[in-house]
């Protein structure tokens, strides 16, 4: 079953790259029809990737975890960005945004968050990347080529590494941080919650996550979030955060 999924996925990648090459290098075919085809193939690849990586979508009623993540997703919303939030049963402390307006939260990052407010900050940061359109067509194509070169023998961990190793620029990270601050303040959450999360992981060097370690100026970013006074969040939830974490 997995081999068949990989075969279909690689075929989609080849088709996607073909459309992209024509779209970029042959302006004469820069038509609405080509753009629609490009978007359609991108969505197909996204769905196949979700299936291959066994991502679980928030908003599902199947588990307490997915219901609680769905609740957080509805809190961290933006009228200009329709995104999908997914859970990955990966112990690595990581979170990342992907082309196709996807945000993925690993099991590791959820367990590391002492409060839902900390996780809200993580989601808001990743949403900032989507909001600012930091995933360019070039990045999408780079990911496609790398996945294509890896081939059908790759493991889920290898694919995850490919998806997360394309670091954003310092300017992009600053923009995403500023967006997270703005979004948290709108929700009545002190951005200091993110500083608490980052400091906690930074004290244990072996716990520094890839998504934090690869971002430039980590100390500078922690200082930025620390400037906001810590205030207990007044948000209420339909779930108990400790129970959610214990279910993992």
Coordinates of C-alpha atoms in Angstrom, one line a residue:
X1 CA 0.0 0.0 0.0
X2 CA 2.8 2.4 0.9
X3 CA 4.7 1.6 -2.3
X4 CA 1.6 2.5 -4.3
X5 CA 1.2 5.7 -2.4
X6 CA 4.8 6.7 -3.1
X7 CA 4.5 5.8 -6.8
X8 CA 1.4 8.0 -7.1
X9 CA 3.1 10.8 -5.2
X10 CA 6.2 10.7 -7.4
X11 CA 4.1 10.8 -10.5
X12 CA 2.3 13.9 -9.2
X13 CA 5.6 15.5 -8.5
X14 CA 6.8 15.0 -12.0
X15 CA 3.5 16.4 -13.4
X16 CA 3.8 19.4 -11.0
X17 CA 7.3 20.2 -12.0
X18 CA 6.4 20.0 -15.7
X19 CA 3.6 22.5 -15.1
X20 CA 5.9 24.8 -13.1
X21 CA 8.6 24.8 -15.8
X22 CA 6.1 25.9 -18.4
X23 CA 4.6 28.4 -16.1
X24 CA 7.9 30.0 -15.3
X25 CA 10.0 29.7 -18.4
X26 CA 7.3 30.0 -21.1
X27 CA 5.3 33.2 -20.4
X28 CA 3.2 32.6 -23.5
X29 CA 1.4 29.9 -21.6
X30 CA 0.9 32.1 -18.6
X31 CA -2.9 31.7 -18.8
X32 CA -5.6 31.2 -16.2
X33 CA -5.9 27.6 -17.3
X34 CA -2.2 26.9 -16.5
X35 CA -2.5 28.7 -13.2
X36 CA -5.5 26.5 -12.3
X37 CA -3.6 23.4 -13.3
X38 CA -0.6 24.5 -11.2
X39 CA -2.8 25.0 -8.1
X40 CA -4.7 21.7 -8.7
X41 CA -1.4 19.8 -8.8
X42 CA -0.1 21.5 -5.8
X43 CA -3.3 20.5 -3.9
X44 CA -3.0 17.0 -5.1
X45 CA 0.6 16.8 -3.9
X46 CA -0.5 18.3 -0.5
X47 CA -3.2 15.6 0.0
X48 CA -0.9 12.8 -1.0
X49 CA 1.8 14.1 1.4
X50 CA -0.7 14.2 4.2
X51 CA -1.7 10.6 3.5
X52 CA 1.9 9.4 3.3
X53 CA 3.0 11.2 6.5
X54 CA -0.1 10.1 8.3
X55 CA -0.9 13.6 9.5
X56 CA -4.1 13.9 11.5
X57 CA -6.2 17.0 10.9
X58 CA -7.4 19.2 13.8
X59 CA -11.2 19.7 14.0
X60 CA -11.7 16.0 13.8
X61 CA -14.0 14.6 16.5
X62 CA -12.0 11.4 16.7
X63 CA -9.8 12.2 19.7
X64 CA -9.6 14.7 22.5
X65 CA -6.3 15.9 21.1
X66 CA -7.6 16.8 17.7
X67 CA -10.7 18.5 19.1
X68 CA -8.5 20.6 21.4
X69 CA -6.2 21.5 18.5
X70 CA -9.3 22.4 16.4
X71 CA -10.4 24.8 19.2
X72 CA -6.9 26.5 19.2
X73 CA -7.0 26.7 15.4
X74 CA -10.3 28.6 15.5
X75 CA -8.8 31.0 18.0
X76 CA -5.7 31.6 15.9
X77 CA -7.4 32.7 12.7
X78 CA -6.9 35.2 9.9
X79 CA -9.6 36.4 7.5
X80 CA -7.0 36.5 4.7
X81 CA -5.6 33.0 5.3
X82 CA -7.5 29.7 5.2
X83 CA -5.2 27.2 6.6
X84 CA -5.3 23.6 7.8
X85 CA -3.8 22.5 11.1
X86 CA -2.4 18.9 11.4
X87 CA -0.9 16.7 14.1
X88 CA 2.2 14.5 13.5
X89 CA 3.0 11.7 15.9
X90 CA 6.7 12.7 15.8
X91 CA 8.6 13.1 19.1
X92 CA 10.9 15.8 17.6
X93 CA 10.2 19.2 19.2
X94 CA 9.1 20.9 16.0
X95 CA 6.4 22.8 14.2
X96 CA 6.4 24.0 10.6
X97 CA 4.4 25.6 7.9
X98 CA 4.2 24.0 4.4
X99 CA 3.1 25.2 1.0
X100 CA -0.6 24.7 0.5
X101 CA -1.4 26.6 3.8
X102 CA -0.6 23.7 6.1
X103 CA 0.7 24.0 9.7
X104 CA 2.0 20.8 11.3
X105 CA 2.5 20.4 15.0
X106 CA 4.7 17.5 16.2
X107 CA 3.9 15.5 19.3
X108 CA 7.1 16.8 20.8
X109 CA 6.2 20.5 20.7
X110 CA 2.8 19.8 22.1
X111 CA 4.3 17.9 25.1
X112 CA 6.8 20.7 25.6
X113 CA 4.1 23.4 26.0
X114 CA 3.0 23.8 29.6
X115 CA 0.0 25.8 28.6
X116 CA -2.2 26.1 25.5
X117 CA -1.1 29.7 25.3
X118 CA 2.4 28.6 24.5
X119 CA 1.1 26.5 21.7
X120 CA -1.1 29.3 20.4
X121 CA 2.1 31.4 20.1
X122 CA 3.8 28.6 18.0
X123 CA 0.7 28.4 15.8
X124 CA 0.6 32.1 15.4
X125 CA 4.2 32.3 14.3
X126 CA 3.7 29.6 11.7
X127 CA 0.5 31.3 10.5
X128 CA 2.7 34.5 10.1
X129 CA 4.8 32.6 7.5
X130 CA 1.6 31.7 5.6
X131 CA 0.2 35.2 5.9
X132 CA 3.4 36.8 4.5
X133 CA 3.5 34.2 1.7
X134 CA 7.0 33.2 2.6
X135 CA 6.5 29.9 0.8
X136 CA 7.4 31.0 -2.8
X137 CA 6.9 29.0 -5.9
X138 CA 10.6 28.4 -5.9
X139 CA 10.5 26.8 -2.4
X140 CA 7.6 24.6 -3.5
X141 CA 9.6 23.4 -6.5
X142 CA 12.7 22.9 -4.4
X143 CA 10.8 20.7 -2.0
X144 CA 9.3 18.8 -4.9
X145 CA 12.7 18.1 -6.5
X146 CA 14.2 17.0 -3.2
X147 CA 11.4 14.7 -2.5
X148 CA 11.6 13.3 -6.0
X149 CA 15.3 12.6 -5.7
X150 CA 14.8 10.9 -2.3
X151 CA 12.4 8.5 -4.0
X152 CA 10.0 5.9 -2.7
X153 CA 12.5 4.3 -0.4
X154 CA 12.5 7.2 2.0
X155 CA 11.2 7.0 5.5
X156 CA 8.7 9.4 7.2
X157 CA 11.6 10.9 9.2
X158 CA 13.6 11.6 6.1
X159 CA 10.7 13.3 4.4
X160 CA 10.1 15.4 7.5
X161 CA 13.7 16.5 7.5
X162 CA 13.3 17.6 3.8
X163 CA 10.2 19.5 4.7
X164 CA 11.7 21.4 7.6
X165 CA 15.3 22.0 6.6
X166 CA 14.5 24.9 4.2
X167 CA 15.1 27.7 6.7
X168 CA 13.4 31.1 6.3
X169 CA 15.5 34.3 6.1
X170 CA 16.1 36.4 9.2
X171 CA 13.7 39.0 7.8
X172 CA 11.0 36.4 7.3
X173 CA 11.4 35.2 10.9
X174 CA 11.2 38.7 12.2
X175 CA 8.0 39.2 10.2
X176 CA 6.5 36.0 11.6
X177 CA 7.5 36.9 15.1
X178 CA 5.9 40.3 14.8
X179 CA 2.8 38.7 13.5
X180 CA 2.7 36.2 16.4
X181 CA 3.0 39.1 18.8
X182 CA 0.2 41.0 17.1
X183 CA -2.0 37.9 17.1
X184 CA -1.4 37.0 20.7
X185 CA -2.1 40.5 21.9
X186 CA -5.4 40.5 19.9
X187 CA -6.3 37.3 21.9
X188 CA -5.4 38.9 25.2
X189 CA -2.3 36.6 25.6
X190 CA 1.0 38.0 26.7
X191 CA 3.8 37.3 24.1
X192 CA 5.9 36.4 27.1
X193 CA 4.3 32.9 26.9
X194 CA 6.5 32.3 23.9
X195 CA 9.5 33.6 25.7
X196 CA 8.8 31.1 28.6
X197 CA 8.6 28.2 26.1
X198 CA 11.8 29.2 24.3
X199 CA 13.7 29.8 27.5
X200 CA 12.7 26.4 28.9
X201 CA 14.0 24.6 25.9
X202 CA 17.1 26.8 25.6
X203 CA 18.2 25.8 29.2
X204 CA 18.4 22.2 27.9
X205 CA 20.6 22.4 24.9
X206 CA 19.6 18.9 23.8
X207 CA 16.0 20.0 23.7
X208 CA 16.5 23.0 21.3
X209 CA 14.1 22.2 18.4
X210 CA 15.0 22.3 14.8
X211 CA 12.5 25.0 14.1
X212 CA 14.1 27.2 16.8
X213 CA 17.7 26.2 16.3
X214 CA 17.6 27.0 12.6
X215 CA 16.1 30.4 13.1
X216 CA 18.8 33.2 13.3
X217 CA 19.2 35.4 16.3
X218 CA 17.5 33.1 18.9
X219 CA 18.6 35.1 21.9
X220 CA 17.5 38.3 20.3
X221 CA 14.1 36.8 19.6
X222 CA 13.7 35.5 23.1
X223 CA 14.5 39.1 24.4
X224 CA 11.8 40.5 22.1
X225 CA 9.1 38.3 23.6
X226 CA 10.5 38.8 27.1
X227 CA 9.9 42.6 26.9
X228 CA 6.2 42.0 27.3
X229 CA 5.1 41.6 31.0
X230 CA 3.8 38.2 31.9
X231 CA 0.1 38.2 32.6
X232 CA -2.1 35.2 33.3
X233 CA -4.3 34.5 30.3
X234 CA -8.0 35.0 30.8
X235 CA -8.9 32.6 27.9
X236 CA -11.0 29.6 28.8
X237 CA -11.2 26.3 26.9
X238 CA -13.5 23.4 26.7
X239 CA -10.6 21.0 27.4
X240 CA -8.1 20.3 30.2
X241 CA -4.6 20.9 28.8
X242 CA -3.0 18.4 31.2
X243 CA -5.5 15.7 30.1
X244 CA -4.7 16.5 26.5
X245 CA -1.0 16.0 27.1
X246 CA -1.5 12.9 29.1
X247 CA -3.4 11.4 26.2
X248 CA -0.3 11.5 24.0

